[in-house]
Coordinates of C-alpha atoms and ligand atoms in Angstrom, one line a residue:
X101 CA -179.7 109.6 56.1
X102 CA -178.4 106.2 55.3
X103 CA -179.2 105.3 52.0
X104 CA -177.8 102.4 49.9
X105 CA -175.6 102.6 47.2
X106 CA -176.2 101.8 43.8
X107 CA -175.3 98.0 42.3
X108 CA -174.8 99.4 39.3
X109 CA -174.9 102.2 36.6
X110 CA -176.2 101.8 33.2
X111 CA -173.5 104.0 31.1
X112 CA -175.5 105.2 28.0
X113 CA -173.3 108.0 26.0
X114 CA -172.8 110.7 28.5
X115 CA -175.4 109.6 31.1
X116 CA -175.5 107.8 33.7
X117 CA -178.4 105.8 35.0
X118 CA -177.9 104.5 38.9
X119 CA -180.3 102.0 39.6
X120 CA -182.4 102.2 42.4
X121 CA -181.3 102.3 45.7
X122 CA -183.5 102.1 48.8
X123 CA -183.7 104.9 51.8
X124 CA -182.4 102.7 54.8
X125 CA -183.3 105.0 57.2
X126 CA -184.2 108.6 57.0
X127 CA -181.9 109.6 60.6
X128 CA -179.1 107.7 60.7
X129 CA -176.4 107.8 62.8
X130 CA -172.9 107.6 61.0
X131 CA -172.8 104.1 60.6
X132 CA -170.0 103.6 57.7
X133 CA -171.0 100.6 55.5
X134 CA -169.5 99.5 52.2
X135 CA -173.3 99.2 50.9
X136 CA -175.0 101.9 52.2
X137 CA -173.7 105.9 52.2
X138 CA -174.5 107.9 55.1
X139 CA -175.3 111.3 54.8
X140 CA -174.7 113.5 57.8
X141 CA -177.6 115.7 58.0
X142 CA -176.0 119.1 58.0
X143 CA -174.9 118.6 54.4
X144 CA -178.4 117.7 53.4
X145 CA -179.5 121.3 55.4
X146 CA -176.8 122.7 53.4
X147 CA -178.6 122.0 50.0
X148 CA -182.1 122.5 51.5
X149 CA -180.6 125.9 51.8
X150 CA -180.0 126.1 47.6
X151 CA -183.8 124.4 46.8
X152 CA -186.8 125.4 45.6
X153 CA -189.9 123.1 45.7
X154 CA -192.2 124.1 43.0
X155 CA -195.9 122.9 43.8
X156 CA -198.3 122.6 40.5
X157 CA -201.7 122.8 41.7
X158 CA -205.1 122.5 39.8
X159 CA -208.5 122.6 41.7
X160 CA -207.2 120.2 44.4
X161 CA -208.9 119.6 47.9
X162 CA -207.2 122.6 49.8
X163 CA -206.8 120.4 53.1
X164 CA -204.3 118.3 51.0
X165 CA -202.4 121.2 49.9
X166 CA -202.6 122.5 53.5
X167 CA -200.6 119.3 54.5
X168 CA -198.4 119.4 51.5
X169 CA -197.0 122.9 52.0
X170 CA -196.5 122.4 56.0
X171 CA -194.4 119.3 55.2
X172 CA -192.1 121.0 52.8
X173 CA -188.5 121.6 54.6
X174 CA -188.4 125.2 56.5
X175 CA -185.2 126.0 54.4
X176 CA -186.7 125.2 51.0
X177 CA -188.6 128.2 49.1
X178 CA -192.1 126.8 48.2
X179 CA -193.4 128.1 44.8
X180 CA -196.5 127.4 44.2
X181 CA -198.0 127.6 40.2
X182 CA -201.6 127.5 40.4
X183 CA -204.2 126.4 37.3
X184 CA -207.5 126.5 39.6
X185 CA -210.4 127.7 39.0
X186 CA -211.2 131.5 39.5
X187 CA -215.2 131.8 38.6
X188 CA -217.3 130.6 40.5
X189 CA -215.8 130.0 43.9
X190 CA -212.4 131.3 43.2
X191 CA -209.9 128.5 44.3
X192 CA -206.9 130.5 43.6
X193 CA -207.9 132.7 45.9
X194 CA -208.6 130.5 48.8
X195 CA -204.7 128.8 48.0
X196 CA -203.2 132.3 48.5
X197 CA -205.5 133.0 51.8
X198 CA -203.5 129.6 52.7
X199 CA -200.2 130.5 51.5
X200 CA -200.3 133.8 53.4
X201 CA -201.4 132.2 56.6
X202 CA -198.9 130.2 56.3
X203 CA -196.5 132.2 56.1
X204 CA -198.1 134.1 58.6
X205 CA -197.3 131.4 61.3
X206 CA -193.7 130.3 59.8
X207 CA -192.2 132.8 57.8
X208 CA -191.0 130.0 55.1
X209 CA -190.9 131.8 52.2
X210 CA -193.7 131.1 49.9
X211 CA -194.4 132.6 46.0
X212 CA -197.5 132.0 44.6
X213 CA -198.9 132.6 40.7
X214 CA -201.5 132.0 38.7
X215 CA -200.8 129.8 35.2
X216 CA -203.4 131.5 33.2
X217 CA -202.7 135.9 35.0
X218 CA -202.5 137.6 31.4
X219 CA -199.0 139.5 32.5
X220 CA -197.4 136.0 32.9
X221 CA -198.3 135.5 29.3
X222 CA -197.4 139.1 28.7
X223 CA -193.7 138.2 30.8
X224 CA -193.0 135.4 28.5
X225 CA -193.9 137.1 25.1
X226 CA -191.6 139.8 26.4
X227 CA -188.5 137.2 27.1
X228 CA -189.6 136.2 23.6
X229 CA -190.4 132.2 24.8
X230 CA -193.8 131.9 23.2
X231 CA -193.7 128.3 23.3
X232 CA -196.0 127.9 25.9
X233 CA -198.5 130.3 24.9
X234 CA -202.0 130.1 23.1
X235 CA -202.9 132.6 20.4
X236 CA -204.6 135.1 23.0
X237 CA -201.2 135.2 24.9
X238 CA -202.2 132.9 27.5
X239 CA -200.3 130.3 28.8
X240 CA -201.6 126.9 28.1
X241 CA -203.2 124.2 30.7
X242 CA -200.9 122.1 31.5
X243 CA -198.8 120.7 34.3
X244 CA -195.4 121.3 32.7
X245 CA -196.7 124.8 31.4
X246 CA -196.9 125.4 35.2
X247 CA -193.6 124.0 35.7
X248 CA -192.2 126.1 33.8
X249 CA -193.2 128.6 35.6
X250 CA -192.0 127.8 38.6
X251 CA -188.6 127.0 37.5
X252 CA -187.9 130.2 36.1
X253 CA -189.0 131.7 39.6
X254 CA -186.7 129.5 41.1
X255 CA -183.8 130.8 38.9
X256 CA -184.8 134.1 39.5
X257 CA -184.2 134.0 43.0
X258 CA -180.7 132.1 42.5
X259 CA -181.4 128.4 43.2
X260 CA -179.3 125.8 42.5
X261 CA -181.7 122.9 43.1
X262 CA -185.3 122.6 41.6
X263 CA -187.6 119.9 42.4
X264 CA -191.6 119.3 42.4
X265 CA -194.0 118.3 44.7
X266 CA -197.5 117.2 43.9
X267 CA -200.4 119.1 45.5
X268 CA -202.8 115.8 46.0
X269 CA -200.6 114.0 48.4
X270 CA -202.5 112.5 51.3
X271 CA -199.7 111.7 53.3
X272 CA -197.7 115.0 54.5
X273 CA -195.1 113.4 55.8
X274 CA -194.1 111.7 53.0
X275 CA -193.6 115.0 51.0
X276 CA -190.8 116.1 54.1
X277 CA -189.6 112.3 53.2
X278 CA -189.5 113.6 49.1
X279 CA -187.5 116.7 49.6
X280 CA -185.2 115.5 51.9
X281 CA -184.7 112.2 49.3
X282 CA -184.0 114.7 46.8
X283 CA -181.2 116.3 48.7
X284 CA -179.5 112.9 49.8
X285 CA -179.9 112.2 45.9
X286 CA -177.5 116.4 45.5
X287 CA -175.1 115.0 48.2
X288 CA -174.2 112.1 46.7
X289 CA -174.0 113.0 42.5
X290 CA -170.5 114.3 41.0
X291 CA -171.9 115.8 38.2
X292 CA -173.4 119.8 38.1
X293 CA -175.7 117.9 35.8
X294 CA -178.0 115.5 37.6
X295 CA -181.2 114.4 38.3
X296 CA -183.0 112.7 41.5
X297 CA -186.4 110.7 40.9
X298 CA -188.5 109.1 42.9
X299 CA -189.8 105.5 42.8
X300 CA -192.9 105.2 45.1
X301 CA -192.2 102.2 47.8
X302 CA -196.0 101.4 47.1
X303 CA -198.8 103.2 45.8
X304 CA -202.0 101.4 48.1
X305 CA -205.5 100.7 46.7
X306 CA -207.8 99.5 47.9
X307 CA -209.4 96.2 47.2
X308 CA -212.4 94.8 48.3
X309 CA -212.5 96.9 50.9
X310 CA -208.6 96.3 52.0
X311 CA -205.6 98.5 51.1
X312 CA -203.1 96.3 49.1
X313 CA -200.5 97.7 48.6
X314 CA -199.8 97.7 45.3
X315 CA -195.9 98.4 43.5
X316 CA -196.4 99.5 40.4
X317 CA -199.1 101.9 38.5
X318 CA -200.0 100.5 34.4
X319 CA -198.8 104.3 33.0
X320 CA -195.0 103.9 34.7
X321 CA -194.9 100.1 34.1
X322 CA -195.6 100.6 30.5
X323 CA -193.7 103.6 29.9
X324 CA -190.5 101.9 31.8
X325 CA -190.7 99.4 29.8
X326 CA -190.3 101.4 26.6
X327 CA -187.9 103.9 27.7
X328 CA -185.6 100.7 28.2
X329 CA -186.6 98.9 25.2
X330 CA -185.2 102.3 23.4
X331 CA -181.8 101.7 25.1
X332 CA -181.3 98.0 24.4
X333 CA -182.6 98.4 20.9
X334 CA -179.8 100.8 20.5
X335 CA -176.9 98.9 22.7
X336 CA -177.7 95.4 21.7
X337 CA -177.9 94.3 25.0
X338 CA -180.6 94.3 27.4
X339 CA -181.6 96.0 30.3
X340 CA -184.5 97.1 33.2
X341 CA -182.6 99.9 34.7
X342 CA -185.0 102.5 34.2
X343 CA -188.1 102.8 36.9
X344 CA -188.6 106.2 36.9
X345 CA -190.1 107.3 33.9
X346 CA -193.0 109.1 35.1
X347 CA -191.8 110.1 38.1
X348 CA -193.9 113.2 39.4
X349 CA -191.7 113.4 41.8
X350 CA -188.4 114.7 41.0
X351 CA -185.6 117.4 41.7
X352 CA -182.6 118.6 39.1
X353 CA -179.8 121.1 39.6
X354 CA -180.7 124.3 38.1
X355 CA -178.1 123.8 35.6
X356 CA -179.5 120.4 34.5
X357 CA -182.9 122.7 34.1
X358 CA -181.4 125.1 31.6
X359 CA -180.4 122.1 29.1
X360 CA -183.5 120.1 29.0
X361 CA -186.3 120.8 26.5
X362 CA -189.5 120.2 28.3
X363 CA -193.0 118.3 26.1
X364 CA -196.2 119.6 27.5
X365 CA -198.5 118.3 30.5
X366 CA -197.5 115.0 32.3
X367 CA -195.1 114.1 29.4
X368 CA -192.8 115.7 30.9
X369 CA -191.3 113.3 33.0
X370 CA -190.6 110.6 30.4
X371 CA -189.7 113.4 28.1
X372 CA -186.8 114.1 30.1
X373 CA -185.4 110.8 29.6
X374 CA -185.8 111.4 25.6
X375 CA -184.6 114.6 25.3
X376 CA -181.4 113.7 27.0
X377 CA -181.3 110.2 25.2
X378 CA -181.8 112.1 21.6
X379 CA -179.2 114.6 22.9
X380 CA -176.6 112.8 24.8
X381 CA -177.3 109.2 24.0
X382 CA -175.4 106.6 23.1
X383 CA -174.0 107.4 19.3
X384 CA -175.3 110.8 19.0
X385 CA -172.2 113.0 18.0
X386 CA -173.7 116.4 17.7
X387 CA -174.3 117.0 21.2
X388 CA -176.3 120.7 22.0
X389 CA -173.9 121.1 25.1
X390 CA -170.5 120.3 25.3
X391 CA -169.7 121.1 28.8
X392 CA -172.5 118.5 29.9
X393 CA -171.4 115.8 27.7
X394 CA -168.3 116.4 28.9
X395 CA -169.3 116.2 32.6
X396 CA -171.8 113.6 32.3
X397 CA -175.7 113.2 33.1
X398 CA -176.0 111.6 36.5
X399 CA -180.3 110.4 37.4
X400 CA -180.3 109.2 40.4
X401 CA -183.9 106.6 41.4
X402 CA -184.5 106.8 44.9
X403 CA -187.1 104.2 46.4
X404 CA -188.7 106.0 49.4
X405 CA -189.7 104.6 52.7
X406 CA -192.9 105.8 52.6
X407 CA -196.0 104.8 50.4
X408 CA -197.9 107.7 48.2
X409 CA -201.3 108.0 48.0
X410 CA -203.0 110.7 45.9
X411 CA -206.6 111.5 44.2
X412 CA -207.3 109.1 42.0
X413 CA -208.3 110.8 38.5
X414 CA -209.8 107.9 36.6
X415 CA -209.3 105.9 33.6
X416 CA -209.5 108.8 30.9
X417 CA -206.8 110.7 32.6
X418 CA -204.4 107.5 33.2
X419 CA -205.2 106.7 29.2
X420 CA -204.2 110.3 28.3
X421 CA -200.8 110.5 30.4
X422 CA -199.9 106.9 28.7
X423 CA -200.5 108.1 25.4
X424 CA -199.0 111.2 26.0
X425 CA -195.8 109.1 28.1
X426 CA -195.4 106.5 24.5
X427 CA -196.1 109.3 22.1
X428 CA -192.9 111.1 23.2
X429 CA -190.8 107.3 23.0
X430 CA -192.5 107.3 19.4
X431 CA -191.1 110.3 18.5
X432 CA -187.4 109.5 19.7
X433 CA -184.7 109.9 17.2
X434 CA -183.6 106.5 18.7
X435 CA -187.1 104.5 18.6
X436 CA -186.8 102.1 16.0
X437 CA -189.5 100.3 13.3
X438 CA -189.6 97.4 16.0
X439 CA -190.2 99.6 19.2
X440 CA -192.7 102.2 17.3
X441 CA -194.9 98.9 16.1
X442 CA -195.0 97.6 19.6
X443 CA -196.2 101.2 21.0
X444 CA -198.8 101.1 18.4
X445 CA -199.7 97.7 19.7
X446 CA -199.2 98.7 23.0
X447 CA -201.4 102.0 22.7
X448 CA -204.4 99.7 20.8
X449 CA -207.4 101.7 21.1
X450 CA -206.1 104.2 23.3
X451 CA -204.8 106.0 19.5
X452 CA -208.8 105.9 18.4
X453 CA -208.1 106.7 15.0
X454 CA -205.3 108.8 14.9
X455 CA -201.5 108.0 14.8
X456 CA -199.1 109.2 18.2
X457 CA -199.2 113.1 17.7
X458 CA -195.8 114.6 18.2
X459 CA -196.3 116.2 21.8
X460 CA -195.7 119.8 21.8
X461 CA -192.1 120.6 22.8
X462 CA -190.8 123.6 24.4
X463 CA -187.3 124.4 23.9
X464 CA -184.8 125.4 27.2
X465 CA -185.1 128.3 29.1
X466 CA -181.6 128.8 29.6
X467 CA -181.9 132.1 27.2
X468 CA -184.7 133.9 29.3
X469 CA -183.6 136.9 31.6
X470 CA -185.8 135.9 34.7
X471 CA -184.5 138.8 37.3
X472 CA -186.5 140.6 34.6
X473 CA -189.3 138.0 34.2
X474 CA -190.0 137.9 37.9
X475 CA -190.0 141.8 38.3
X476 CA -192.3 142.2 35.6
X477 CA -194.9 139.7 37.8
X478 CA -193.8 142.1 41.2
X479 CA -194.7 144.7 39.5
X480 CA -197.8 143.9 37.3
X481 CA -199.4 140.7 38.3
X482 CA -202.1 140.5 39.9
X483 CA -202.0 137.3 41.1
X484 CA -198.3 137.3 42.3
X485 CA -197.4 137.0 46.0
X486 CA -193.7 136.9 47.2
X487 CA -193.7 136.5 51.0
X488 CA -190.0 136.3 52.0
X489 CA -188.4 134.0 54.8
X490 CA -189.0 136.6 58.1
X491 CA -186.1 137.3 60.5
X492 CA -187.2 134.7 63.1
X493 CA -184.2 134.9 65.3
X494 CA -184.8 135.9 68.5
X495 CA -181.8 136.7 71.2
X496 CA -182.6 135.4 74.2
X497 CA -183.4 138.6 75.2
X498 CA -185.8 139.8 72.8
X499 CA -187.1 136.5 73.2
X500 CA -187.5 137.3 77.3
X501 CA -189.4 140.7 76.1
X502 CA -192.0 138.4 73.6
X503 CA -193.0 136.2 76.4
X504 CA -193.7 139.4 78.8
X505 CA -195.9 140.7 76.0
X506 CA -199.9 140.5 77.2
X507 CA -201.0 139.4 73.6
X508 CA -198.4 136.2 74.3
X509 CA -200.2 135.7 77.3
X510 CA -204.1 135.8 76.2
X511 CA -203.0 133.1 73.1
X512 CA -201.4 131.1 76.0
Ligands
GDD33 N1 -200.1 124.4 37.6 C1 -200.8 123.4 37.2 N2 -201.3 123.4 35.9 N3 -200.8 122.2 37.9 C2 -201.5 121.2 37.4 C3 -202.1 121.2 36.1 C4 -202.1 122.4 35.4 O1 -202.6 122.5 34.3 N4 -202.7 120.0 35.9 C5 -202.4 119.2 37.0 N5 -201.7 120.0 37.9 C6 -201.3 119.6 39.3 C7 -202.2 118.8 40.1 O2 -203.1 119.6 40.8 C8 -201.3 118.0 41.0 O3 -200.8 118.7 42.1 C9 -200.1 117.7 40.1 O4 -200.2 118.7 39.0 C10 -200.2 116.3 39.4 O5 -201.4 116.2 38.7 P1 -202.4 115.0 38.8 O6 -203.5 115.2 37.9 O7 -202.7 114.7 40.2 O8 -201.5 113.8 38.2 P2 -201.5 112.3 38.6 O9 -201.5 112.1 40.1 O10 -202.4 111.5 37.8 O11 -200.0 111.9 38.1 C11 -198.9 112.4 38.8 O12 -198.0 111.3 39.0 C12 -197.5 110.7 37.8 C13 -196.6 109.5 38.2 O13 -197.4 108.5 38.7 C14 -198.2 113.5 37.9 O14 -197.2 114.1 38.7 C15 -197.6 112.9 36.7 O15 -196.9 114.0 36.0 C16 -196.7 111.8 37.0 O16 -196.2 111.2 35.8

């Protein structure tokens, strides 16, 4: 990949920001250039290897998950955390029918779970994380709830990358394009610590009946705009550097994972901006982990070549993730009388009458055994599905033998 380098980092405390940089071209072909890096691709292979892509999926059109988990990198464990329905027509079930033909036909390997199978509940009481539970032991809704989930599969199975995927993505290719942005993002960071997110080339609409491509979405314009306000406030000097803030898209090194706290739903994503900023941020002394202040917080934005287009879920759920997005920039130890009174401003009627609720906030998972959380899904779960990558090398023998074979024949 050929990818160009960043014009400059924003140094706040121990973090580093890069601005964005623009994929050049997805297969490049060593080209050494003082502006752009090139990655040779066998390095990116090399952390496909390490990744898992965690795919949070609730009651979406199963075609587009079809096309989302085919696009996903052969090397990459998929995990896929489910919150669909099960009465009724039982969606869950028709996304594990899926996942198993899948893997049927590529032997990728593919887990699957669902958010709300009472022994997940049961597997988190047990590590003693009841942060994400209701009162009847169920995990909440929630697309970080499902996350979570996911991520502590991933560490279960030894990952050193974790990153997420959307299920509602039109456009399979671009998810291949995602992944592999992610892994350009792994090649090129120096700390253990870091973070890759995705800024969407264009997100099209369409408008009187043409697409436009539009740039930016109100939530991420909005919530960009505070997350920076929240740095300048506190360095005195302006800046924009931040375009990623609600970045569904996005991949961390499994040791990045086990420092962050994580707020609930689609909060998440600018959370992770505040959590580090109230932890590592310019100022703060007491920091929770010395060996990551030390190393330092590296987020990479990467602009990708190709456009996204997803469902659209209307205007009550795009007032819901903004509200959610400013509540957590509200409730930063950093944010300021000035930048709260603009959010309350900015926010209007959105608030109805209340004030910006603190989101919910679940603390890191760094604590929780998961060799012993996953075995107790393997072993009681009902909804659980590991199928493991298959040995698909054939000598050239065997593969002589396989094409002999008459059931090889009649497919033909
Ligand atoms: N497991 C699980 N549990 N998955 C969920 C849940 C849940 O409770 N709620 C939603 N999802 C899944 C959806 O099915 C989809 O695959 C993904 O999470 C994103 O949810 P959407 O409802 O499609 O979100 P969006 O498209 O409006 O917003 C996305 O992009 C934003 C950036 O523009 C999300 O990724 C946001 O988090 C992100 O900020």
């Amino acid at each position: 990949m050929l990818i160009e380098m960043p014009r400059h980092t924003e140094i706040f405390g121990s973090i580093k920001i890069h601005e964005m940089q623009r994929v050049l071209k997805i297969d490049s072909g060593r080209f050494a250039n003082p502006r752009a890096k090139d990655i040779p691709f066998d390095e990116i292979k090399d952390i496909l290897r390490r990744f898992a892509i965690i795919v949070p999926v609730k009651d979406e059109k199963i075609h587009l998950l079809d096309g989302v988990l085919r696009a996903i990198p052969f090397d990459c464990t998929i995990i896929v955390v489910s919150n669909s329905k099960r009465d009724g027509p039982d969606i869950y079930k028709m996304e594990r029918d899926l996942v198993s033909y899948l893997h049927d036909l590529t032997q990728q390997e593919i887990l699957i779970v669902h958010q709300k199978d009472p022994d997940v509940g049961l597997a988190f009481h047990d590590a003693g994380y009841d942060h994400l539970l209701h009162k009847d032991g169920i995990v909440r809704d929630g697309k970080a709830e499902g996350m979570i989930i996911g991520m502590l599969l991933a560490k279960a199975l030894g990952k050193d990358y974790i990153g997420f995927a959307d299920a509602d993505n039109y456009i399979s290719g671009s998810v291949r394009e995602y992944v592999i942005d992610y892994a350009a993002g792994f090649c090129m960071a120096e700390s253990p610590y870091s973070m890759v997110r995705l800024h969407w080339r264009y997100k099209p609409k369409v408008i009187e009946d043409k697409l436009y491509f539009k740039k930016w979405g109100r939530v991420s314009e909005t919530t960009n705009k505070y997350l920076n306000l929240l740095m300048s406030t506190h360095t005195g000097f302006e800046t924009r550097v931040l375009i990623t803030g609600n970045a569904g898209e996005h991949a961390m090194t499994t040791k990045l994972a086990d420092i962050l706290s994580y707020s609930t739903g689609y909060s998440i994503e600018p959370y992770h901006f505040v959590c580090l900023f109230d932890q590592f941020g310019l100022g703060i002394e007491d920091n929770t982990d010395a060996d990551a202040a030390k190393a330092g917080i590296e987020i990479f934005q990467i602009e990708t070549l190709n456009p996204h287009i997803h469902e659209e879920k209307g205007d009550t759920h795009v007032n819901n993730m903004l509200r959610g997005s400013l509540q957590t920039v509200y409730h930063s130890k950093l944010c300021n009388e000035y930048v709260r009174a603009k959010i309350l401003e900015e926010l209007g009627d959105i608030l109805e009458w209340e004030g910006p609720k603190e989101n919910p906030i679940m603390p890191p998972i760094r604590e929780i055994d998961t060799s012993k959380f996953m075995k107790m899904l393997k072993s009681s779960a009902e909804t659980f599905a590991r199928f493991e990558q298959g040995a698909i090398m054939l000598e050239e023998e065997e593969k002589r033998e396989y094409f002999k074979e008459e059931s090889f024949q009649t497919v033909l």
